[in-house]
Amino acid sequence: MSRRIRSGTLSIHRTGRHNITNKALRFVVIGSGMAGILAGMRLREAGYDKVTILEKTSAVGGTWRENRYPGLYCDVPAHAYTYSFAPNPNWSSYLAPGPEIRRYFEDVARRYGLYDIIRFGEEIAHCSFDNARWTVVSKTGAKYEADVVVAATGVLHHPRMPDIAGLGTFAGPCFHSARWPDGIQLDGKRVGIIGNGSTGVQLVSALAGHAHRVTHFQRSPQWIMPVENRPYTDEERRAFRADPALVEAIRFDKTYLGNVQRFTEAISDPASPQMAMIEAICQEHLEKSIADPTLRERLRPTYRAACKRLVFSPDYFKMVQRPDVEVVTMRIRQIEPQGVRTIDGVAYPLDVLILATGFHADRFMRPIGIYGRGGVRLEDVWAKRPHAYLAISMPEFPNLFMLNGPGGPVGNFSLIDIAERQWGYISQLLALIDRGECRAICPSHETLAAYEKRRIIAARRTIFGSGCSSWYLDAEGVPNTWPWSYDAFAEQMAKPDLTAFERIA
Ligand code: NAP
């Protein structure tokens, strides 16, 4: 059953439940980030009591546990980046800082009793399907049997180290943005940052004025979408606590939802007026914000706005015009013990070097070895590109369901909402197993082949395929994304087409 709220043309999914009859079903959820907490909570809420969440580290929170760099915040409004079942009237600001989001997930896990079912320090080595059940083996040697496995392993969690000569020779601290060292002191230091995606840009904003000097190495310019952030006052938070409708008004705010709607329509149709509007906003932001015409041209991308994941920032352009911040657009030749040298021979002396160089976004649940029916290896199935029917399930891997899997929706909107909708879909498949209509279920080969054919054709036409490099692209340059509108996604998730699936008795 699902309840939907309509606001403008964008529908927001609320829940996905079924009445259970088979409490004996065993579930293993891999990962205790946003999606794993969601799956664990929904399964417990449905009444299943054989649910285990396996977490490789010692804490919940996924990407919000891994990323601890200064200036980290979520560019989705906090009240929209919140589970529908756990609104948070206490958010400190319109866009919440990373540590607060992490505490939110810890709090939800605690409130829903999930710490009782999470096994920490359990990194999965392999999972295999045989005789209609999964055997999951961790690196500690522990073995878990499950009827259903939910892979909630996230997308951006394997840091990509840059392939730059001399990387290992730097004399000072040098680390990836998602491997922030405890206690590192940057005040008064000469800090270099390589990479200007969302992470690098947030880092520059946070460190400017604290570091002695920030040198930002930019390989390709980024379009920057201006965004406003502001703290909520104590009085506002009191009001949120007293009246949940005030929180809902922000979550379902027409302007925000209109922007999400416009963005998803623009992505799928680069010739649309919606895309023209996004481009105009980014262009105007660049023209009006950067006073020096030379710097402006160095910051001007040659590809279309939103081709790479749009960077949202309230103040990056302001920061790069400070006298203690420099954007270096000359290519890096090498890293040396004392700093970075560009191909024109100029040396940039540094005390600390931060690599905001992104992630291997094609790994998903790998390196876990996943063996489906008849021993088929996921690694082989995904040799060309990771792919899954509606980003959720695959032939030969029955009862293995992914949240935020390959080809799933991406964009600048709440992945929590996406995962909740995906869960609504998965729960309807679980209902079949629960009622004993089958022991296991997976899409047919024909279903996935036809779906992928359609998806790839549409993906090439999206703005992500319009001619730039980005983590959205697979090894063949095809965007590994949901290529249709948000409404089309919501429609698909509302009710599975059961003819697409093979049921295993
Ligand atoms: P990213 O967007 O993949 O950016 C990586 C950056 O590193 C790019 O600027 C890239 O340059 C540069 N780079 C990589 N290798 C390089 C090399 N060898 N030499 C020079 N430059 C190199 O990674 P990210 O900034 O960590 O962001 C990843 C994603 O995380 C975002 O797109 C977003 O989805 C998510 N995120 C979200 C938020 C949020 O507020 N919600 C915050 C942070 C991150 P090129 O462009 O030239 O390749």
Coordinates of C-alpha atoms and ligand atoms in Angstrom, one line a residue:
M1 CA 0.0 0.0 0.0
S2 CA 1.3 3.4 -0.7
R3 CA 0.1 6.8 0.2
R4 CA 1.0 9.7 -2.0
I5 CA 0.9 13.4 -1.5
R6 CA 0.7 15.6 -4.6
S7 CA 2.3 18.9 -4.6
G8 CA 2.3 20.6 -7.9
T9 CA 3.0 17.9 -10.4
L10 CA 5.5 16.1 -8.2
S11 CA 4.2 13.2 -6.2
I12 CA 5.9 12.2 -3.0
H13 CA 5.7 8.6 -2.0
R14 CA 5.1 7.9 1.7
T15 CA 5.4 4.2 2.5
G16 CA 5.4 0.7 1.2
R17 CA 4.0 -2.0 3.4
H18 CA 2.3 -5.4 3.3
N19 CA 0.7 -7.5 5.9
I20 CA 3.1 -10.3 6.6
T21 CA 2.1 -13.9 7.0
N22 CA 5.5 -15.6 7.0
K23 CA 7.5 -14.3 9.9
A24 CA 10.1 -17.0 9.3
L25 CA 11.6 -15.3 6.3
R26 CA 15.2 -14.4 6.9
F27 CA 16.7 -11.1 5.7
V28 CA 20.2 -9.9 5.4
V29 CA 20.7 -6.2 4.7
I30 CA 24.2 -5.2 3.6
G31 CA 25.2 -1.8 4.8
S32 CA 23.9 0.5 7.5
G33 CA 23.8 3.8 5.6
M34 CA 20.7 5.7 4.7
A35 CA 19.3 2.8 2.6
G36 CA 20.2 0.0 5.0
I37 CA 18.6 1.8 7.9
L38 CA 15.5 2.3 5.8
A39 CA 15.3 -1.4 4.8
G40 CA 16.0 -2.5 8.4
M41 CA 13.3 -0.2 9.8
R42 CA 10.7 -1.2 7.2
L43 CA 11.3 -4.9 7.6
R44 CA 11.0 -4.6 11.4
E45 CA 8.0 -2.4 11.0
A46 CA 6.4 -5.1 8.8
G47 CA 6.9 -7.6 11.6
Y48 CA 9.8 -9.7 10.4
D49 CA 12.0 -10.6 13.3
K50 CA 14.8 -12.4 11.4
V51 CA 16.5 -9.4 10.0
T52 CA 20.2 -8.8 10.2
I53 CA 22.1 -5.7 9.0
L54 CA 25.7 -6.4 8.3
E55 CA 28.0 -3.3 8.5
K56 CA 31.7 -3.5 7.6
T57 CA 32.7 -0.6 9.8
S58 CA 31.9 0.2 13.5
A59 CA 29.3 2.9 12.9
V60 CA 26.1 3.6 10.9
G61 CA 25.7 6.5 8.5
G62 CA 27.3 5.3 5.2
T63 CA 28.5 8.3 3.2
W64 CA 27.9 10.6 6.1
R65 CA 30.2 8.5 8.3
E66 CA 32.8 8.3 5.6
N67 CA 32.9 12.0 4.6
R68 CA 34.0 14.2 7.5
Y69 CA 35.7 17.0 5.7
P70 CA 35.1 20.6 6.9
G71 CA 32.3 22.4 5.1
L72 CA 30.4 19.2 4.2
Y73 CA 26.7 19.8 3.9
C74 CA 23.9 18.3 1.9
D75 CA 22.7 20.5 -1.0
V76 CA 19.2 19.0 -0.7
P77 CA 17.0 21.0 1.8
A78 CA 17.4 19.2 5.2
H79 CA 13.6 18.8 5.7
A80 CA 13.5 17.0 2.3
Y81 CA 16.6 14.9 3.0
T82 CA 14.7 13.2 5.8
Y83 CA 12.9 9.9 6.0
S84 CA 9.1 10.4 5.5
F85 CA 8.6 8.4 8.7
A86 CA 11.1 10.3 10.8
P87 CA 10.8 14.1 10.3
N88 CA 13.3 16.1 12.2
P89 CA 12.1 19.5 13.5
N90 CA 15.6 20.2 15.0
W91 CA 17.6 20.7 11.8
S92 CA 19.9 23.6 12.4
S93 CA 19.7 25.1 8.9
Y94 CA 18.0 24.9 5.6
L95 CA 20.9 22.8 4.2
A96 CA 22.2 20.6 7.0
P97 CA 25.9 20.1 7.8
G98 CA 27.3 16.6 7.4
P99 CA 27.9 15.8 11.1
E100 CA 24.3 16.7 11.9
I101 CA 23.0 14.4 9.1
R102 CA 25.2 11.6 10.5
R103 CA 23.7 12.1 14.0
Y104 CA 20.2 12.0 12.4
F105 CA 20.9 8.5 10.9
E106 CA 22.4 7.3 14.2
D107 CA 19.3 8.6 16.0
V108 CA 16.8 7.0 13.6
A109 CA 18.7 3.7 14.0
R110 CA 18.5 4.0 17.7
R111 CA 14.9 5.0 17.8
Y112 CA 13.9 2.0 15.7
G113 CA 15.9 -0.5 17.7
L114 CA 18.2 -1.2 14.7
Y115 CA 21.4 -1.4 16.8
D116 CA 20.0 -4.7 18.1
I117 CA 20.2 -6.2 14.7
I118 CA 23.3 -4.6 13.2
R119 CA 26.4 -6.7 13.3
F120 CA 29.4 -4.2 13.1
G121 CA 32.8 -5.2 11.7
E122 CA 31.2 -7.6 9.3
E123 CA 32.6 -7.0 5.9
I124 CA 31.0 -9.4 3.4
A125 CA 33.4 -11.6 1.4
H126 CA 30.8 -13.3 -0.7
C127 CA 27.1 -14.2 -1.1
S128 CA 25.9 -17.2 -3.0
F129 CA 22.4 -18.4 -4.0
D130 CA 21.6 -22.1 -3.9
N131 CA 18.4 -24.0 -3.3
A132 CA 16.3 -20.8 -3.1
R133 CA 18.4 -19.3 -0.3
W134 CA 21.4 -17.0 0.1
T135 CA 24.5 -17.8 2.1
V136 CA 26.4 -14.7 3.1
V137 CA 29.9 -15.1 4.4
S138 CA 31.8 -12.3 6.1
K139 CA 35.6 -11.8 6.2
T140 CA 35.5 -12.8 9.9
G141 CA 34.3 -16.2 8.6
A142 CA 30.8 -15.7 10.0
K143 CA 28.0 -17.3 7.9
Y144 CA 24.5 -16.0 7.6
E145 CA 21.6 -17.7 5.8
A146 CA 18.9 -15.6 4.3
D147 CA 15.9 -15.9 2.0
V148 CA 16.3 -12.4 0.9
V149 CA 19.4 -10.1 0.6
V150 CA 19.1 -6.4 0.3
A151 CA 22.2 -4.6 -1.0
A152 CA 22.2 -1.2 0.5
T153 CA 25.9 -0.6 -0.2
G154 CA 25.8 2.9 -1.6
V155 CA 27.3 4.4 -4.7
L156 CA 30.1 6.8 -3.9
H157 CA 32.2 4.9 -1.4
H158 CA 35.4 3.8 -3.1
P159 CA 37.7 6.8 -3.2
R160 CA 39.4 7.5 -6.6
M161 CA 43.0 8.4 -6.2
P162 CA 44.3 10.6 -9.0
D163 CA 46.7 9.2 -11.5
I164 CA 49.3 12.0 -11.0
A165 CA 53.1 11.4 -11.1
G166 CA 54.8 11.7 -7.8
L167 CA 51.6 11.3 -5.7
G168 CA 53.4 9.3 -3.1
T169 CA 56.3 11.8 -2.7
F170 CA 54.5 14.7 -1.0
A171 CA 56.2 15.4 2.3
G172 CA 53.2 16.6 4.2
P173 CA 49.8 15.1 4.9
C174 CA 48.1 14.1 1.6
F175 CA 44.8 12.3 1.8
H176 CA 41.5 11.7 -0.1
S177 CA 38.5 13.9 1.0
A178 CA 36.6 10.8 2.2
R179 CA 39.6 9.6 4.4
W180 CA 39.9 12.7 6.5
P181 CA 42.6 12.2 9.2
D182 CA 41.5 12.7 12.8
G183 CA 42.7 15.9 14.4
I184 CA 44.4 17.4 11.3
Q185 CA 45.0 21.1 11.8
L186 CA 44.7 23.3 8.7
D187 CA 44.5 26.8 10.2
G188 CA 47.4 28.9 9.0
K189 CA 48.6 26.2 6.6
R190 CA 49.2 26.3 2.8
V191 CA 46.5 23.9 1.6
G192 CA 46.2 22.5 -1.9
I193 CA 42.9 21.0 -3.1
I194 CA 42.8 18.9 -6.3
G195 CA 39.3 18.5 -7.7
N196 CA 36.4 20.9 -8.0
G197 CA 33.3 18.7 -7.9
S198 CA 30.8 19.3 -5.0
T199 CA 33.4 18.2 -2.5
G200 CA 36.3 20.4 -3.7
V201 CA 34.0 23.4 -3.9
Q202 CA 32.7 22.9 -0.4
L203 CA 36.2 22.5 0.9
V204 CA 37.4 25.7 -0.6
S205 CA 34.5 27.6 0.9
A206 CA 35.2 26.1 4.3
L207 CA 39.0 26.6 4.4
A208 CA 39.2 30.0 2.8
G209 CA 40.1 32.5 5.6
H210 CA 41.3 29.8 7.9
A211 CA 44.2 28.3 6.0
H212 CA 47.1 30.6 5.3
R213 CA 46.4 30.1 1.6
V214 CA 44.1 27.8 -0.4
T215 CA 45.3 26.7 -3.9
H216 CA 42.5 25.1 -5.8
F217 CA 43.6 22.9 -8.8
Q218 CA 40.9 22.8 -11.4
R219 CA 41.2 20.4 -14.3
S220 CA 37.8 21.3 -15.9
P221 CA 35.7 24.3 -14.9
Q222 CA 32.3 23.6 -13.2
W223 CA 29.0 25.2 -13.6
I224 CA 27.9 26.5 -10.2
M225 CA 24.3 26.8 -9.3
P226 CA 23.8 29.5 -6.6
V227 CA 22.0 28.3 -3.5
E228 CA 21.0 30.0 -0.3
N229 CA 21.5 28.6 3.1
R230 CA 20.4 30.0 6.4
P231 CA 20.3 28.8 10.0
Y232 CA 16.9 28.1 11.6
T233 CA 16.4 30.1 14.8
D234 CA 15.5 28.5 18.1
E235 CA 12.1 30.0 17.8
E236 CA 11.6 28.4 14.3
R237 CA 12.7 25.0 15.7
R238 CA 10.3 25.4 18.6
A239 CA 7.6 26.1 16.1
F240 CA 8.6 23.1 14.0
R241 CA 8.3 20.9 17.1
A242 CA 4.9 22.2 18.0
D243 CA 3.4 22.0 14.5
P244 CA 4.6 19.3 12.1
A245 CA 2.7 21.0 9.3
L246 CA 5.4 23.7 9.3
V247 CA 8.0 21.0 8.6
E248 CA 5.8 19.5 5.9
A249 CA 5.4 22.9 4.3
I250 CA 9.2 23.1 3.8
R251 CA 9.5 19.4 2.6
F252 CA 6.7 19.9 0.1
D253 CA 7.5 23.6 -0.7
K254 CA 6.3 24.4 -4.1
T255 CA 9.5 26.2 -5.1
Y256 CA 11.7 23.4 -4.1
L257 CA 9.5 20.7 -5.7
G258 CA 9.2 22.9 -8.8
N259 CA 13.0 23.0 -9.0
V260 CA 13.2 19.2 -8.6
Q261 CA 10.6 18.8 -11.3
R262 CA 12.3 21.2 -13.6
F263 CA 15.6 19.6 -13.1
T264 CA 14.5 16.1 -13.8
E265 CA 12.6 17.2 -16.9
A266 CA 15.7 19.1 -18.1
I267 CA 18.0 16.1 -17.6
S268 CA 15.9 13.9 -19.8
D269 CA 15.3 16.6 -22.5
P270 CA 18.4 18.8 -23.0
A271 CA 16.5 20.8 -25.6
S272 CA 13.7 21.7 -23.1
P273 CA 12.9 25.2 -21.9
Q274 CA 13.6 23.8 -18.4
M275 CA 17.2 23.1 -19.3
A276 CA 17.5 26.6 -20.9
M277 CA 16.4 28.1 -17.6
I278 CA 19.1 26.1 -15.6
E279 CA 21.8 27.1 -18.1
A280 CA 20.7 30.8 -17.9
I281 CA 20.8 30.7 -14.1
C282 CA 24.3 29.2 -14.1
Q283 CA 25.6 31.6 -16.8
E284 CA 24.2 34.7 -15.0
H285 CA 25.7 33.5 -11.8
L286 CA 29.1 33.3 -13.4
E287 CA 28.8 36.7 -15.3
K288 CA 27.5 38.6 -12.3
S289 CA 29.7 37.1 -9.6
I290 CA 33.2 37.1 -11.1
A291 CA 34.5 40.6 -11.6
D292 CA 37.8 39.8 -13.3
P293 CA 37.2 38.9 -16.9
T294 CA 40.3 36.7 -17.1
L295 CA 39.3 34.7 -14.0
R296 CA 35.7 34.5 -15.3
E297 CA 36.9 32.9 -18.6
R298 CA 39.1 30.4 -16.7
L299 CA 36.0 29.4 -14.6
R300 CA 33.7 29.1 -17.7
P301 CA 33.0 25.5 -18.7
T302 CA 32.9 24.5 -22.4
Y303 CA 30.2 21.9 -21.8
R304 CA 26.5 22.4 -21.0
A305 CA 25.3 23.1 -17.4
A306 CA 24.3 19.9 -15.5
C307 CA 26.3 17.6 -17.9
K308 CA 28.5 17.0 -14.9
R309 CA 26.7 16.7 -11.6
L310 CA 25.7 20.4 -10.9
V311 CA 27.6 21.9 -8.1
F312 CA 25.5 24.0 -5.7
S313 CA 27.3 26.7 -3.7
P314 CA 26.3 29.8 -1.9
D315 CA 29.8 31.3 -1.9
Y316 CA 32.4 29.5 -4.0
F317 CA 32.7 32.4 -6.5
K318 CA 33.0 34.9 -3.6
M319 CA 35.8 32.7 -2.1
V320 CA 37.9 32.4 -5.2
Q321 CA 38.1 36.1 -5.4
R322 CA 39.8 36.4 -2.0
P323 CA 43.5 37.4 -2.1
D324 CA 44.3 34.2 -0.1
V325 CA 42.6 31.8 -2.5
E326 CA 44.0 30.9 -6.0
V327 CA 42.4 28.8 -8.7
V328 CA 45.1 27.1 -10.8
T329 CA 43.8 26.0 -14.2
M330 CA 47.1 25.0 -15.6
R331 CA 47.4 21.1 -15.8
I332 CA 49.3 19.4 -13.0
R333 CA 52.6 17.9 -14.2
Q334 CA 53.6 16.3 -10.9
I335 CA 53.4 16.2 -7.2
E336 CA 56.7 16.9 -5.4
P337 CA 57.8 16.7 -1.8
Q338 CA 57.2 20.4 -1.3
G339 CA 54.0 20.9 -3.4
V340 CA 52.5 20.7 -6.8
R341 CA 54.1 21.6 -10.1
T342 CA 52.1 22.5 -13.2
I343 CA 53.1 21.8 -16.8
D344 CA 54.3 25.4 -17.3
G345 CA 56.9 24.7 -14.6
V346 CA 55.4 26.8 -11.9
A347 CA 55.7 25.2 -8.4
Y348 CA 53.0 25.7 -5.7
P349 CA 54.5 25.1 -2.3
L350 CA 52.0 23.4 0.1
D351 CA 51.9 22.1 3.6
V352 CA 48.8 19.9 3.1
L353 CA 47.4 18.3 -0.1
I354 CA 43.7 17.2 -0.2
L355 CA 42.5 15.0 -3.0
A356 CA 38.9 15.8 -3.7
T357 CA 39.1 13.5 -6.8
G358 CA 35.8 11.6 -6.5
F359 CA 34.9 7.9 -6.4
H360 CA 34.8 4.7 -8.4
A361 CA 31.1 5.0 -8.9
D362 CA 30.8 1.8 -10.9
R363 CA 31.6 -0.6 -8.0
F364 CA 28.2 -0.8 -6.1
M365 CA 28.3 -3.8 -3.9
R366 CA 31.6 -5.1 -5.3
P367 CA 34.3 -6.2 -4.3
I368 CA 31.8 -8.6 -2.6
G369 CA 31.8 -11.8 -4.6
I370 CA 28.2 -12.4 -5.6
Y371 CA 27.2 -15.8 -7.1
G372 CA 23.7 -16.3 -8.3
R373 CA 21.8 -19.3 -9.6
G374 CA 24.1 -21.9 -11.0
G375 CA 27.1 -20.0 -9.7
V376 CA 26.8 -17.2 -12.2
R377 CA 29.2 -14.4 -11.1
L378 CA 28.0 -10.8 -10.8
E379 CA 31.5 -9.7 -11.8
D380 CA 31.0 -11.5 -15.2
V381 CA 27.4 -10.2 -15.6
W382 CA 28.6 -6.7 -15.0
A383 CA 31.8 -7.0 -17.0
K384 CA 30.6 -4.4 -19.6
R385 CA 28.6 -2.2 -17.2
P386 CA 26.7 -2.6 -14.0
H387 CA 23.1 -2.9 -14.8
A388 CA 19.8 -4.0 -13.2
Y389 CA 16.1 -4.0 -14.0
L390 CA 14.8 -0.7 -12.8
A391 CA 18.1 -0.4 -10.8
I392 CA 16.7 -3.0 -8.4
S393 CA 17.1 -6.6 -9.5
M394 CA 18.8 -8.9 -11.9
P395 CA 18.1 -12.3 -13.6
E396 CA 19.9 -15.2 -12.0
F397 CA 20.1 -13.3 -8.7
P398 CA 16.8 -14.2 -7.2
N399 CA 15.7 -12.4 -4.0
L400 CA 18.6 -10.0 -4.3
F401 CA 17.3 -6.4 -4.2
M402 CA 19.4 -3.2 -4.5
L403 CA 18.6 0.2 -3.2
N404 CA 20.2 3.0 -5.3
G405 CA 21.6 0.4 -7.6
P406 CA 23.1 0.9 -11.1
G407 CA 21.1 3.0 -13.6
G408 CA 19.1 4.4 -10.7
P409 CA 17.9 7.9 -10.4
V410 CA 20.6 10.4 -9.8
G411 CA 20.3 14.2 -9.7
N412 CA 20.2 16.9 -7.2
F413 CA 17.3 15.6 -5.2
S414 CA 16.7 13.5 -2.1
L415 CA 18.1 10.0 -2.5
I416 CA 16.1 9.2 0.6
D417 CA 12.9 9.7 -1.3
I418 CA 14.3 7.5 -4.1
A419 CA 15.2 4.7 -1.8
E420 CA 11.7 4.9 -0.1
R421 CA 10.0 4.5 -3.4
Q422 CA 12.3 1.6 -4.4
W423 CA 11.4 0.0 -1.1
G424 CA 7.7 0.4 -1.9
Y425 CA 8.4 -1.5 -5.1
I426 CA 10.5 -4.2 -3.4
S427 CA 8.0 -4.7 -0.6
Q428 CA 5.4 -5.7 -3.2
L429 CA 7.7 -8.4 -4.5
L430 CA 8.3 -9.5 -1.0
A431 CA 4.6 -9.8 -0.5
L432 CA 4.5 -12.6 -3.1
I433 CA 7.2 -14.5 -1.3
D434 CA 5.6 -13.9 2.0
R435 CA 2.3 -15.3 0.8
G436 CA 4.0 -18.4 -0.5
E437 CA 3.3 -17.6 -4.1
C438 CA 6.9 -18.3 -4.8
R439 CA 10.1 -18.9 -2.9
A440 CA 12.2 -16.5 -4.9
I441 CA 11.8 -14.0 -7.7
C442 CA 14.0 -12.2 -10.3
P443 CA 13.4 -10.5 -13.6
S444 CA 13.7 -12.5 -16.7
H445 CA 16.6 -12.1 -19.1
E446 CA 14.2 -10.7 -21.8
T447 CA 12.9 -8.2 -19.3
L448 CA 16.3 -6.8 -18.4
A449 CA 17.6 -6.9 -22.0
A450 CA 14.6 -4.9 -23.3
Y451 CA 14.8 -2.5 -20.4
E452 CA 18.5 -1.8 -20.8
K453 CA 18.2 -1.3 -24.5
R454 CA 15.5 1.4 -23.9
R455 CA 17.5 2.9 -21.0
I456 CA 20.7 3.2 -22.9
I457 CA 19.1 4.9 -25.9
A458 CA 17.4 7.4 -23.6
A459 CA 20.5 7.8 -21.4
R460 CA 22.6 8.8 -24.3
R461 CA 20.1 11.6 -25.1
T462 CA 20.1 13.0 -21.5
I463 CA 22.1 16.1 -20.6
F464 CA 24.7 13.7 -18.9
G465 CA 25.5 12.4 -22.4
S466 CA 25.9 15.8 -23.9
G467 CA 29.7 15.8 -24.0
C468 CA 31.7 16.0 -20.8
S469 CA 33.4 13.6 -18.4
S470 CA 31.8 12.7 -15.2
W471 CA 31.2 9.9 -12.7
Y472 CA 27.8 9.3 -14.3
L473 CA 29.4 7.8 -17.4
D474 CA 30.2 4.1 -17.7
A475 CA 33.3 2.7 -19.4
E476 CA 31.7 3.2 -22.8
G477 CA 30.6 6.7 -22.1
V478 CA 27.0 5.9 -21.5
P479 CA 25.4 7.7 -18.5
N480 CA 24.6 5.0 -16.0
T481 CA 21.6 6.9 -14.8
W482 CA 17.8 6.9 -14.8
P483 CA 17.1 8.7 -18.1
W484 CA 13.5 9.5 -17.7
S485 CA 11.5 11.9 -15.6
Y486 CA 11.0 11.7 -11.8
D487 CA 7.3 11.2 -12.4
A488 CA 8.1 8.2 -14.7
F489 CA 10.2 6.8 -11.9
A490 CA 7.5 7.3 -9.4
E491 CA 5.0 5.6 -11.7
Q492 CA 7.3 2.6 -12.2
M493 CA 7.9 2.2 -8.5
A494 CA 4.2 2.4 -7.6
K495 CA 3.4 -1.1 -8.9
P496 CA 5.7 -3.8 -10.2
D497 CA 4.8 -5.4 -13.6
L498 CA 4.8 -9.0 -12.4
T499 CA 4.9 -10.3 -15.9
A500 CA 8.5 -9.1 -16.0
F501 CA 9.5 -11.5 -13.3
E502 CA 10.4 -15.2 -13.1
R503 CA 9.0 -16.9 -10.0
I504 CA 10.9 -19.8 -8.5
A505 CA 8.8 -22.3 -6.7
Ligands
NAP1 P1 33.6 14.4 -8.5 O1 32.4 15.2 -8.7 O2 33.8 13.1 -9.2 O3 34.8 15.4 -8.8 C1 36.1 14.9 -8.8 C2 37.0 16.1 -9.2 O4 38.4 15.7 -9.2 C3 36.7 16.7 -10.5 O5 36.9 18.0 -10.5 C4 37.8 16.0 -11.4 O6 38.2 16.8 -12.5 C5 39.0 16.0 -10.4 N1 40.0 15.1 -10.7 C6 39.9 13.7 -10.7 N2 41.1 13.2 -11.1 C7 41.9 14.2 -11.3 C8 43.3 14.3 -11.7 N3 44.0 13.2 -12.0 N4 43.8 15.5 -11.9 C9 43.1 16.6 -11.6 N5 41.8 16.6 -11.2 C10 41.3 15.4 -11.1 O7 33.8 14.0 -6.9 P2 33.2 14.8 -5.6 O8 33.4 16.2 -5.7 O9 33.7 14.0 -4.4 O10 31.7 14.5 -5.7 C11 31.1 13.3 -6.1 C12 29.7 13.3 -5.9 O11 29.4 13.2 -4.5 C13 29.0 14.6 -6.3 O12 28.8 14.7 -7.7 C14 27.7 14.5 -5.5 O13 26.8 13.6 -6.2 C15 28.2 13.8 -4.2 N6 28.3 14.9 -3.2 C16 27.2 15.5 -2.8 C17 27.3 16.5 -1.9 C18 26.0 17.2 -1.5 O14 26.1 18.3 -1.1 N7 24.9 16.5 -1.7 C19 28.5 17.0 -1.4 C20 29.7 16.3 -1.9 C21 29.6 15.3 -2.8 P3 37.4 16.6 -14.0 O15 36.1 17.2 -13.8 O16 38.3 17.2 -14.9 O17 37.3 15.1 -14.2

